[in-house]
Every structure is written in structure tokens, then in C-alpha cells.
Amino acid sequence: MRRVLGLVLALVLLVAPVVPAAAASTVTNGCVESVPEPGTTTPVRICYSLFKPATASKQHTVPLILHSHGWGGSRTTDPAAFAAWLDAGFGVLSFDQRSFGQSTGVAHVMNSDYEGRDVVKLVDLVGGLDWVTRQGPGDPLIGAIGGSYGGGFQFAGAFTELRDRGRTRLDALAPEVTWWDLKQSLAPQEAARTLWLSILFAGGGTHLPPAVSKAFVTLIATGAWPPGRMGRDLDAFFAKNGPAWHVQQGRKLDIPVLFGQGISDNLFNLNQGLANFDRALTARARAGSIFVGYNGGHTLPSVVPPGYATAGDPCSVALGSPSFSALSIRFMRQHLLHQTSGLTGYGAYHLSTADGRCLTQRSLTANKRYPLGKIVVPTGAGLPVNLPIAKGPITVAGTPKLTADVYTVVPRSAVYLALSVGADPLTAKVVQSNTMPLREERTARGVRRTVELPAIAVDVPPGQNLYLMVAPIADMYAGQRGPIPGVMMLKNGVLTLHSAGGATP
């Protein structure tokens, strides 16, 4: 009889459905009061959805993951979206950024005095939850995830606490496709990325302060940073909106960070991610962090000049995860739950090449120097010039730099720079679809300039060549123009880059 009952019980257990943590989780919606808008006394409401795993309790506490959305979006309210996190033993809080979703206020685009303090208020809330693991009174065990604007809040919150408290209560971050310097991203050398600015303005321009919204329209219409008071106001608005400003004030984060950055991202490009990894962290934090570059993110096709990239994330796969999201869970398990996940690759750059191979480097310091001849390019109209740099095979990674004496014949002249690959100058295409401007507001007469080219990772195979592309126009900067078409001449130029493999000059 006992044997029969045992068999019946075993059958029941076999056929009983396993309820995933997401389905059994408790969801609580609410809002916290945060810093009022300038000139008002009414607290801004920051609204959230809180997901508590079924296994979490006062006796069995868990760490929490803070999440938020991209520009123009709103918080995630469906627990199924966080099933992998809940099943892994984390609580999750997803929130509406200031002015978006159900939250009130105006978007200051990650200013520490506003969005930064919003994050602090949410950490305070989490610190009072009895089912979240605490490391001390009001100090929850907490990580953060999110991409683009949802990556920006992580730096805003961590740096704000570092500024105001001397340390941050955020214990680990996993930002994707976000920025180092917001102005530099939107308008490098004050040359507006008009294509992207138009998209961003359409998605959330009405959430900006009215004066900033008006300046954005001017920026999009003219392609250049507004002159006079409007430009100064825009400078003031963006001055503190990113890690660059905090680092200038002497602050660096001393926590582990898993970076995900799009190499073919032509809004927040690889240069921005590398600057965060190299400059926003202490040496100790960087040794405990991982940088993953993939072909994706904010990607628009580069048609003029033509570019190429193979979409995908081979480096998360090379590190043993099917996706960056899965890699993030392993990273947080290791740093918040102290579980052995087998994760390696700390302190290194893992970059997807343009053709989809994962290239790992410990350093991206320039180790090649190529003198350049005189380069003459029309501005405002015409065909790009492809100057031969090296024959394949050669592997290039990191941020190339061009130094040259610049001459122009008309003010507000610009050219667009990139490394390109092809069998000959006529077929060469821009690596990972990114260009960067060299812009002269005034007429230049031999002004010495050093400019960054787009950071890349590329294998140039035998039979192909590496070129420096100098183009008079680029679609990401549509609308850039001087008073009349002109000419830019570069003399005594030098190109420096990091080669990760053999080259034939």
C-alpha cells in the first residue's frame, strides 16, 4: 500500500506544473516624492512598479535591480519581462523617468540635481523594504540595468550619491548604449547629428523645458550649435548631464560595471562608451568591470558615405552567454549574490569586429603612426577622398586620432572623418557606419587640430586596404553647411591607431 501511495505521489509531482517566479511574484505600483522643478514648491512624483519574488521575505531577503526606460518611453509593468531576473533571485523596481509615463515634472536629461536625486529617492525607498537585503541601515544591496536614457540614470544616480554622500549605495551597474558627454554625443564639435536629433525630438521634445525645446528646433534646422544666448543656455543645460562633468570635478565610481556599447551606434558611439570605461571608474573598479562592444544600439544606415557592419553580439557569446541581458544576470549574480558564475574577461575590452568576430584586448593604446600627405577635400558638396593607410591583413581596434594643420577658405566649413575598408578607394566603405566631424567655425589658416575618429574594431583581410575617408557630407549630419561650398586642406597630418594584428604599410 505504501508503495502504491509513493508511486501516486511521484506521479503527482511529475505532472504538477512548475510555477515560474515571475508568475508568482507580487507587483506593487506606487510613487515617491522628489525634488520640485525650479521656481516651484510642489514635489515631483516619480512612479514605479515593484516586483517582489515569491521566495523573498523578511527572513529570506534578496538583492534588488533598479531598471528604467529609454528616451520617450515608460516603465515596464509586466512581470514576465523580468522573469529571468526574478527566477535568478532578484527583486526588480522599474520606474518612469521624470516627465515620462506617470511621473511628473520636466526632463532635465540626467542632471544630478533632478534625475540624479530622483534615483536617490528610489534607493531610499528600497532601503526601507524588509525583504530586500541590507548592508546597513538604509543601504540596500542593489544593482541597476537599462539602455540609452535607461543607462544614463545609472550614472546620474551613482555620481549624485558620490557627490552628496561621499559614496554611492548602488553596488553594481550594467548600462547599455549610453553617453559620457551628452553635448559631445548630440553635436560633436558643435556639428549637430541632425538625423538623430530629429528622431529624439519627435519622441520627447515636448518633455524638455520650453527654452531648451526651442533651441533644439534651431539646432535641427541649422545643423549647428545656436549662437548667442540660445547657445549659451543650451551649453548650461547640458553642462552637468553625464559622467564627463563629474570626472572633471574629481569624482570616479569605485563599483563594478558591465558596459554594453554599440560600435555601429551612430548616436552614442563607441567613443562614448570607451571614455566611460577608461575615465569614469577607479583603477580598482575597472579591474572588476567588463566592456562589451557589439554591432547594434542606436543604428541608422550610413548611406552617404556608405558604411557597413554585421549586426550581432559575438562577445557576450564568447563570454559564455547567449545575449548581453543574460550576461548582465551572470554579472549581478557574481557581484550581488556572490555566486560563482564562471564569468571571466574582467578588466578587458571585448569588441565585435565589423564582420562579427569577437576581439579581446587588454589595452587600446595607439601603437601605430602613419604620416599623411596633403589632403584637399571640397566642403558642402562632392565625393569623399579615401587616402590609403595600410594593406591587409591588419586588425584595428579602439579610437584612431588625426592631427593636422587645417586650412579653409570659408567659415563654418566641415568634413567628416572615418576609417574605411575596400579593395580600392572607389569601393571602400566606412567601418561600422560611423563618421565624426572636423569643423571650423571661422576661416582657418594652418590651425593645428587633433580630432578623434569613430572608435572601431575591424579585420582588414588580405587583398583589402585600410583608408582614411574624408567626406564633404554625411547623412547623420544632414543640414550642415557653410555660407557657400568651399575647400578644406589638411597638411602635415598624422594618423595614430591601435593595431591588434600585423600590417603591411
Coordinates of C-alpha atoms in Angstrom, one line a residue:
M1 CA 0.0 0.0 0.0
R2 CA 2.8 2.4 0.9
R3 CA 4.5 1.6 -2.4
V4 CA 1.3 2.4 -4.3
L5 CA 0.9 5.7 -2.4
G6 CA 4.6 6.5 -3.1
L7 CA 4.1 5.9 -6.8
V8 CA 0.9 8.1 -6.9
L9 CA 2.8 10.9 -5.1
A10 CA 5.7 10.7 -7.5
L11 CA 3.2 10.9 -10.5
V12 CA 1.6 14.0 -9.0
L13 CA 4.9 15.6 -8.5
L14 CA 5.9 14.8 -12.1
V15 CA 2.7 16.3 -13.6
A16 CA 2.4 19.3 -11.3
P17 CA 3.2 22.5 -13.1
V18 CA 6.3 24.4 -12.1
V19 CA 5.2 28.0 -11.4
P20 CA 7.9 30.4 -12.5
A21 CA 8.9 33.2 -10.1
A22 CA 7.6 35.8 -12.5
A23 CA 4.1 34.3 -12.3
A24 CA 4.2 34.0 -8.5
S25 CA 5.7 37.5 -7.9
T26 CA 3.9 40.3 -6.2
V27 CA 3.6 43.6 -8.1
T28 CA 3.2 46.9 -6.3
N29 CA 2.7 50.2 -8.1
G30 CA 3.4 53.5 -6.4
C31 CA 5.2 56.8 -6.5
V32 CA 7.7 58.7 -4.4
E33 CA 8.0 62.4 -4.0
S34 CA 11.2 64.0 -5.3
V35 CA 12.8 67.4 -6.0
P36 CA 10.4 70.2 -7.2
E37 CA 11.0 71.9 -10.5
P38 CA 12.9 75.2 -10.4
G39 CA 10.6 78.1 -9.2
T40 CA 8.1 75.7 -7.7
T41 CA 7.5 74.1 -4.3
T42 CA 5.4 71.1 -5.5
P43 CA 7.3 67.8 -5.2
V44 CA 7.7 65.9 -8.5
R45 CA 6.1 62.5 -8.4
I46 CA 8.3 59.6 -9.6
C47 CA 6.2 56.4 -10.2
Y48 CA 7.3 52.8 -10.2
S49 CA 6.4 49.2 -10.4
L50 CA 8.0 46.9 -7.8
F51 CA 8.3 43.2 -8.4
K52 CA 8.8 41.0 -5.3
P53 CA 9.8 37.4 -6.0
A54 CA 7.6 34.8 -4.3
T55 CA 10.7 33.5 -2.3
A56 CA 11.5 36.9 -0.8
S57 CA 10.6 37.7 2.8
K58 CA 11.9 39.3 5.9
Q59 CA 13.6 36.0 6.7
H60 CA 14.9 35.4 3.2
T61 CA 16.0 38.7 1.7
V62 CA 17.1 39.3 -1.9
P63 CA 19.0 42.0 -3.7
L64 CA 17.1 44.4 -6.0
I65 CA 17.7 45.5 -9.6
L66 CA 16.7 49.1 -10.5
H67 CA 15.5 49.5 -14.1
S68 CA 14.3 52.3 -16.3
H69 CA 13.4 53.0 -19.9
G70 CA 14.9 54.8 -22.9
W71 CA 14.1 58.4 -24.0
G72 CA 10.4 58.9 -24.7
G73 CA 9.4 55.6 -23.0
S74 CA 7.9 54.5 -19.8
R75 CA 8.4 51.9 -17.1
T76 CA 7.9 48.1 -17.5
T77 CA 4.8 46.8 -15.7
D78 CA 4.7 43.2 -16.9
P79 CA 6.5 40.8 -14.5
A80 CA 7.1 38.4 -17.5
A81 CA 9.6 41.0 -18.8
F82 CA 11.7 40.4 -15.7
A83 CA 11.1 36.6 -15.4
A84 CA 14.8 35.8 -15.8
W85 CA 15.8 38.2 -13.1
L86 CA 13.0 37.1 -10.7
D87 CA 13.9 33.4 -11.3
A88 CA 17.6 34.2 -10.6
G89 CA 16.6 35.5 -7.1
F90 CA 16.4 39.3 -7.6
G91 CA 13.6 41.8 -6.9
V92 CA 13.1 44.5 -9.6
L93 CA 11.9 48.1 -9.5
S94 CA 11.1 49.7 -12.8
F95 CA 10.4 53.4 -12.8
D96 CA 9.1 56.2 -15.0
Q97 CA 11.8 58.9 -15.5
R98 CA 10.9 62.5 -14.6
S99 CA 8.3 63.8 -17.0
F100 CA 7.6 60.4 -18.7
G101 CA 4.9 57.8 -18.1
Q102 CA 3.0 58.6 -14.9
S103 CA 5.9 60.7 -13.4
T104 CA 5.5 64.5 -13.3
G105 CA 8.0 67.3 -13.9
V106 CA 10.2 68.3 -16.8
A107 CA 13.0 66.3 -18.4
H108 CA 16.4 67.7 -17.4
V109 CA 18.1 64.8 -19.3
M110 CA 20.1 63.3 -16.4
N111 CA 21.0 66.4 -14.4
S112 CA 22.2 65.3 -10.9
D113 CA 20.1 67.9 -9.2
Y114 CA 16.9 66.4 -10.7
E115 CA 17.1 63.0 -12.3
G116 CA 20.0 62.1 -10.1
R117 CA 18.1 62.9 -6.9
D118 CA 15.1 61.0 -8.3
V119 CA 17.2 57.9 -8.3
V120 CA 18.4 58.7 -4.7
K121 CA 14.8 58.9 -3.6
L122 CA 14.1 55.4 -5.1
V123 CA 17.1 53.9 -3.4
D124 CA 15.8 55.4 -0.1
L125 CA 12.5 53.6 -0.8
V126 CA 14.2 50.3 -1.5
G127 CA 16.4 50.7 1.6
G128 CA 13.2 50.6 3.7
L129 CA 11.8 47.3 2.3
D130 CA 12.2 44.5 4.8
W131 CA 12.5 41.8 2.0
V132 CA 15.5 43.5 0.3
T133 CA 19.0 42.6 1.6
R134 CA 20.6 45.5 3.5
Q135 CA 24.3 46.1 4.1
G136 CA 23.5 48.7 6.8
P137 CA 20.6 50.9 7.8
G138 CA 19.1 52.4 4.6
D139 CA 21.7 50.7 2.5
P140 CA 20.1 48.1 0.2
L141 CA 22.0 45.6 -1.9
I142 CA 21.2 47.0 -5.3
G143 CA 22.2 46.9 -8.9
A144 CA 20.9 48.7 -12.0
I145 CA 20.2 47.9 -15.6
G146 CA 18.9 49.8 -18.7
G147 CA 19.9 51.2 -22.0
S148 CA 20.4 54.6 -23.5
Y149 CA 18.4 57.0 -21.3
G150 CA 18.0 54.0 -19.0
G151 CA 21.8 53.7 -18.9
G152 CA 22.1 57.4 -18.2
F153 CA 20.1 57.2 -14.9
Q154 CA 22.6 54.7 -13.5
F155 CA 25.5 57.1 -13.8
A156 CA 23.3 60.1 -12.7
G157 CA 22.2 58.3 -9.5
A158 CA 25.6 56.8 -8.6
F159 CA 27.5 60.1 -9.2
T160 CA 24.9 62.1 -7.4
E161 CA 25.3 60.0 -4.3
L162 CA 29.1 60.1 -4.6
R163 CA 28.8 63.9 -4.7
D164 CA 26.3 64.3 -1.9
R165 CA 27.2 61.4 0.4
G166 CA 30.8 60.6 -0.4
R167 CA 29.8 57.1 -1.7
T168 CA 27.1 55.5 -3.7
R169 CA 24.7 52.8 -2.4
L170 CA 24.5 51.4 -5.9
D171 CA 26.6 48.2 -5.8
A172 CA 26.9 47.3 -9.5
L173 CA 25.8 48.8 -12.8
A174 CA 25.0 47.3 -16.2
P175 CA 24.4 50.4 -18.6
E176 CA 24.0 49.9 -22.3
V177 CA 24.5 52.3 -25.2
T178 CA 24.7 55.4 -23.1
W179 CA 26.8 58.5 -23.1
W180 CA 29.9 60.0 -21.5
D181 CA 29.3 63.6 -22.6
L182 CA 25.8 64.4 -23.9
K183 CA 26.7 67.6 -25.9
Q184 CA 29.6 65.8 -27.5
S185 CA 27.2 63.0 -28.5
L186 CA 24.5 65.1 -29.9
A187 CA 26.7 67.7 -31.6
P188 CA 30.4 66.7 -31.7
Q189 CA 32.5 69.8 -32.4
E190 CA 29.0 71.6 -32.3
A191 CA 28.1 69.8 -35.6
A192 CA 24.6 68.5 -34.9
R193 CA 23.7 64.9 -35.6
T194 CA 20.5 66.3 -37.1
L195 CA 19.1 62.9 -38.2
W196 CA 19.2 61.6 -34.7
L197 CA 18.2 64.9 -33.1
S198 CA 15.0 64.9 -35.2
I199 CA 14.1 61.4 -34.0
L200 CA 14.8 62.3 -30.4
F201 CA 12.8 65.5 -30.5
A202 CA 9.9 63.7 -32.1
G203 CA 10.0 61.1 -29.3
G204 CA 10.2 63.5 -26.4
G205 CA 10.9 67.1 -27.3
T206 CA 7.7 68.3 -25.5
H207 CA 9.1 67.0 -22.2
L208 CA 12.0 69.5 -22.3
P209 CA 11.9 72.9 -20.7
P210 CA 10.4 75.3 -23.3
A211 CA 13.6 77.3 -23.9
V212 CA 15.6 74.1 -24.5
S213 CA 12.9 72.7 -26.8
K214 CA 13.1 75.9 -28.9
A215 CA 16.9 75.7 -29.1
F216 CA 16.6 72.0 -30.2
V217 CA 14.4 73.1 -33.1
T218 CA 17.1 75.7 -34.1
L219 CA 19.8 73.0 -33.8
I220 CA 17.9 70.7 -36.1
A221 CA 17.0 73.3 -38.6
T222 CA 20.5 74.8 -38.9
G223 CA 22.7 71.8 -38.2
A224 CA 24.9 73.9 -35.9
W225 CA 25.0 74.9 -32.3
P226 CA 22.9 78.1 -31.9
P227 CA 24.9 81.3 -31.5
G228 CA 24.5 83.9 -28.7
R229 CA 22.3 83.5 -25.7
M230 CA 20.4 80.5 -27.0
G231 CA 23.7 78.6 -27.5
R232 CA 24.9 79.6 -24.0
D233 CA 21.6 78.4 -22.5
L234 CA 22.0 75.1 -24.2
D235 CA 25.5 74.8 -23.0
A236 CA 24.4 75.5 -19.4
F237 CA 21.6 72.9 -19.8
F238 CA 23.9 70.1 -20.9
A239 CA 26.9 71.1 -18.8
K240 CA 26.3 68.6 -15.9
N241 CA 24.4 65.9 -17.8
G242 CA 26.9 63.0 -17.9
P243 CA 29.9 61.3 -16.3
A244 CA 32.3 63.7 -18.1
W245 CA 31.3 66.6 -15.8
H246 CA 31.6 64.5 -12.6
V247 CA 35.0 63.3 -13.6
Q248 CA 36.1 66.9 -14.3
Q249 CA 35.1 67.6 -10.6
G250 CA 37.4 64.9 -9.4
R251 CA 34.8 62.1 -8.9
K252 CA 35.2 58.5 -10.1
L253 CA 33.0 55.4 -9.3
D254 CA 34.5 52.6 -7.3
I255 CA 32.0 49.9 -8.2
P256 CA 32.0 47.1 -10.8
V257 CA 30.3 48.0 -14.1
L258 CA 29.3 45.8 -17.1
F259 CA 29.3 48.1 -20.1
G260 CA 27.4 47.3 -23.3
Q261 CA 28.1 49.7 -26.1
G262 CA 27.0 49.7 -29.7
I263 CA 30.1 50.0 -32.1
S264 CA 27.8 50.7 -35.0
D265 CA 25.7 53.0 -32.8
N266 CA 25.8 56.4 -34.6
L267 CA 24.3 58.4 -31.7
F268 CA 26.1 57.3 -28.6
N269 CA 29.1 55.8 -30.4
L270 CA 31.9 53.5 -29.1
N271 CA 34.0 56.6 -28.3
Q272 CA 31.4 57.5 -25.6
G273 CA 31.5 54.0 -24.0
L274 CA 35.3 53.8 -24.0
A275 CA 35.5 57.2 -22.3
N276 CA 33.2 55.9 -19.6
F277 CA 35.2 52.7 -19.1
D278 CA 38.6 54.4 -19.2
R279 CA 37.8 57.6 -17.3
A280 CA 34.7 57.3 -15.1
L281 CA 36.0 54.4 -12.9
T282 CA 38.8 54.0 -10.4
A283 CA 41.6 51.6 -11.5
R284 CA 40.2 49.1 -8.9
A285 CA 36.7 49.3 -10.3
R286 CA 37.9 49.0 -13.9
A287 CA 39.8 45.8 -13.0
G288 CA 36.5 44.4 -11.7
S289 CA 34.5 45.6 -14.8
I290 CA 33.9 44.3 -18.3
F291 CA 33.4 46.1 -21.5
V292 CA 31.4 44.6 -24.3
G293 CA 31.0 46.3 -27.7
Y294 CA 28.5 44.9 -30.2
N295 CA 27.2 45.9 -33.6
G296 CA 23.8 47.4 -32.6
G297 CA 22.3 50.1 -30.4
H298 CA 21.1 53.4 -32.0
T299 CA 21.8 52.4 -35.5
L300 CA 20.8 54.1 -38.7
P301 CA 22.3 53.0 -42.0
S302 CA 25.2 55.2 -43.3
V303 CA 24.3 55.7 -47.0
V304 CA 26.4 58.9 -47.6
P305 CA 29.2 57.9 -47.2
P306 CA 28.4 54.2 -47.5
G307 CA 29.1 52.1 -44.4
Y308 CA 28.9 48.5 -43.2
A309 CA 28.6 46.4 -40.1
T310 CA 27.4 42.8 -39.3
A311 CA 24.7 43.1 -36.6
G312 CA 25.2 41.0 -33.6
D313 CA 26.9 40.4 -30.2
P314 CA 29.6 37.8 -30.6
C315 CA 31.4 38.9 -27.4
S316 CA 28.5 38.1 -25.0
V317 CA 28.5 34.6 -26.7
A318 CA 32.3 34.4 -26.3
L319 CA 32.0 35.2 -22.6
G320 CA 29.5 32.3 -22.3
S321 CA 26.1 34.0 -22.5
P322 CA 23.6 34.0 -25.4
S323 CA 22.9 37.7 -25.0
F324 CA 24.0 40.9 -23.1
S325 CA 20.9 40.5 -21.0
A326 CA 21.9 37.0 -19.9
L327 CA 25.5 38.3 -19.3
S328 CA 24.1 41.0 -17.1
I329 CA 22.3 38.4 -14.9
R330 CA 25.6 36.5 -14.5
F331 CA 27.4 39.7 -13.7
M332 CA 24.9 40.6 -11.0
R333 CA 24.8 37.1 -9.6
Q334 CA 28.5 37.2 -9.1
H335 CA 28.6 40.7 -7.6
L336 CA 25.4 40.8 -5.6
L337 CA 24.6 37.2 -4.8
H338 CA 28.3 36.2 -4.7
Q339 CA 27.5 33.1 -6.7
T340 CA 30.2 31.6 -8.9
S341 CA 29.0 32.1 -12.4
G342 CA 32.2 31.2 -14.3
L343 CA 32.3 34.7 -15.7
T344 CA 35.7 35.8 -17.0
G345 CA 37.0 38.7 -19.1
Y346 CA 37.3 41.3 -16.3
G347 CA 39.4 44.4 -17.0
A348 CA 39.3 43.9 -20.7
Y349 CA 37.7 45.2 -23.9
H350 CA 35.6 42.7 -25.8
L351 CA 34.7 44.2 -29.2
S352 CA 32.7 42.9 -32.1
T353 CA 34.6 43.5 -35.4
A354 CA 32.7 44.9 -38.4
D355 CA 32.4 41.4 -39.7
G356 CA 31.1 39.9 -36.5
R357 CA 34.2 38.4 -34.8
C358 CA 34.9 39.0 -31.0
L359 CA 38.2 40.7 -30.5
T360 CA 39.5 40.9 -26.9
Q361 CA 42.2 43.4 -26.0
R362 CA 43.7 44.4 -22.6
S363 CA 44.8 47.8 -24.0
L364 CA 43.7 50.1 -26.8
T365 CA 46.7 52.4 -26.6
A366 CA 47.8 53.7 -30.0
N367 CA 50.8 51.7 -31.3
K368 CA 50.9 52.7 -35.0
R369 CA 51.7 56.1 -36.5
Y370 CA 51.0 56.9 -40.2
P371 CA 52.3 60.2 -41.7
L372 CA 49.8 61.7 -44.2
G373 CA 50.3 63.7 -47.3
K374 CA 48.4 66.8 -48.2
I375 CA 44.6 66.2 -48.3
V376 CA 42.3 68.6 -50.2
V377 CA 38.5 68.0 -49.9
P378 CA 35.6 70.1 -51.0
T379 CA 33.1 71.1 -48.3
G380 CA 29.4 71.1 -48.6
A381 CA 29.3 69.0 -51.8
G382 CA 31.4 66.5 -53.7
L383 CA 32.8 63.0 -53.3
P384 CA 34.7 61.6 -50.4
V385 CA 38.5 61.1 -50.5
N386 CA 39.9 57.8 -49.4
L387 CA 43.6 58.0 -48.5
P388 CA 45.5 54.7 -48.3
I389 CA 46.8 53.9 -44.9
A390 CA 47.7 50.2 -44.8
K391 CA 47.2 46.9 -46.8
G392 CA 45.6 43.9 -45.2
P393 CA 45.9 41.9 -43.2
I394 CA 45.6 44.3 -40.3
T395 CA 43.3 44.4 -37.3
V396 CA 42.5 47.8 -35.8
A397 CA 40.6 48.5 -32.6
G398 CA 39.9 51.5 -30.4
T399 CA 39.9 55.2 -31.2
P400 CA 42.1 56.5 -34.1
K401 CA 43.2 60.1 -33.9
L402 CA 44.1 62.6 -36.7
T403 CA 46.4 65.5 -36.1
A404 CA 46.9 68.0 -38.9
D405 CA 47.2 71.7 -39.9
V406 CA 43.8 72.8 -41.1
Y407 CA 43.2 75.4 -43.9
T408 CA 39.7 76.6 -45.1
V409 CA 38.6 79.3 -47.5
V410 CA 35.1 80.0 -45.9
P411 CA 33.8 80.0 -42.3
R412 CA 31.7 77.2 -40.9
S413 CA 33.4 74.5 -43.0
A414 CA 33.3 70.9 -42.1
V415 CA 34.4 67.5 -43.3
Y416 CA 33.5 64.1 -41.9
L417 CA 36.2 61.5 -41.0
A418 CA 36.3 57.7 -40.6
L419 CA 38.4 54.7 -41.4
S420 CA 37.1 52.7 -44.4
V421 CA 37.9 49.4 -45.9
G422 CA 37.8 48.2 -49.5
A423 CA 39.8 46.7 -52.4
D424 CA 40.3 50.2 -53.8
P425 CA 39.3 53.8 -53.0
L426 CA 36.1 53.7 -55.1
T427 CA 34.7 50.7 -53.3
A428 CA 35.8 51.5 -49.7
K429 CA 33.1 51.6 -47.1
V430 CA 33.0 53.3 -43.7
V431 CA 33.8 50.8 -40.9
Q432 CA 30.7 50.3 -38.6
S433 CA 28.8 53.1 -40.3
N434 CA 30.2 55.9 -38.2
T435 CA 31.7 59.3 -39.0
M436 CA 33.0 62.2 -36.9
P437 CA 33.2 65.8 -37.9
L438 CA 36.2 68.2 -38.2
R439 CA 34.5 71.6 -38.2
E440 CA 36.0 75.1 -38.3
E441 CA 33.6 77.9 -37.2
R442 CA 36.0 80.5 -38.6
T443 CA 38.3 80.6 -41.6
A444 CA 41.4 78.6 -40.6
R445 CA 44.9 79.3 -41.7
G446 CA 47.1 76.4 -40.6
V447 CA 45.4 75.8 -37.3
R448 CA 46.8 72.6 -35.6
R449 CA 43.9 70.3 -34.7
T450 CA 43.7 66.8 -33.1
V451 CA 40.4 65.1 -33.6
E452 CA 39.0 61.6 -32.7
L453 CA 37.8 59.4 -35.5
P454 CA 35.0 56.9 -34.7
A455 CA 36.2 54.1 -32.4
I456 CA 36.0 50.8 -34.2
A457 CA 37.1 47.1 -34.4
V458 CA 37.9 45.7 -37.8
D459 CA 39.8 42.9 -39.5
V460 CA 41.1 44.1 -42.9
P461 CA 41.8 40.8 -44.8
P462 CA 44.4 40.2 -47.4
G463 CA 43.5 41.9 -50.7
Q464 CA 41.7 44.7 -48.9
N465 CA 43.0 48.1 -47.8
L466 CA 42.6 50.4 -44.8
Y467 CA 41.8 54.0 -45.8
L468 CA 41.3 57.3 -44.1
M469 CA 38.0 58.6 -45.5
V470 CA 37.5 62.4 -45.6
A471 CA 34.0 63.2 -46.8
P472 CA 32.4 66.6 -47.6
I473 CA 28.9 65.5 -46.4
A474 CA 27.5 62.8 -44.2
D475 CA 23.8 61.8 -43.8
M476 CA 24.0 61.7 -39.9
Y477 CA 24.8 65.5 -40.1
A478 CA 22.3 66.4 -42.8
G479 CA 21.9 70.2 -43.0
Q480 CA 25.4 71.0 -42.0
R481 CA 26.5 73.8 -44.3
G482 CA 28.7 76.8 -44.6
P483 CA 27.5 80.0 -46.3
I484 CA 28.8 78.6 -49.7
P485 CA 30.6 75.4 -50.7
G486 CA 34.3 75.6 -50.0
V487 CA 37.5 73.6 -49.6
M488 CA 39.4 72.2 -46.6
M489 CA 43.0 71.3 -46.8
L490 CA 44.9 69.2 -44.3
K491 CA 48.7 69.4 -44.1
N492 CA 51.4 67.7 -42.1
G493 CA 48.9 65.2 -40.9
V494 CA 49.5 62.1 -38.7
L495 CA 47.1 59.3 -38.1
T496 CA 47.6 57.2 -34.9
L497 CA 45.7 54.0 -34.1
H498 CA 45.9 50.7 -32.2
S499 CA 46.7 47.7 -34.3
A500 CA 45.9 44.3 -32.8
G501 CA 47.5 42.4 -35.7
G502 CA 50.1 42.6 -38.4
A503 CA 50.0 45.3 -41.1
T504 CA 51.5 45.9 -44.5
P505 CA 52.1 49.7 -45.0

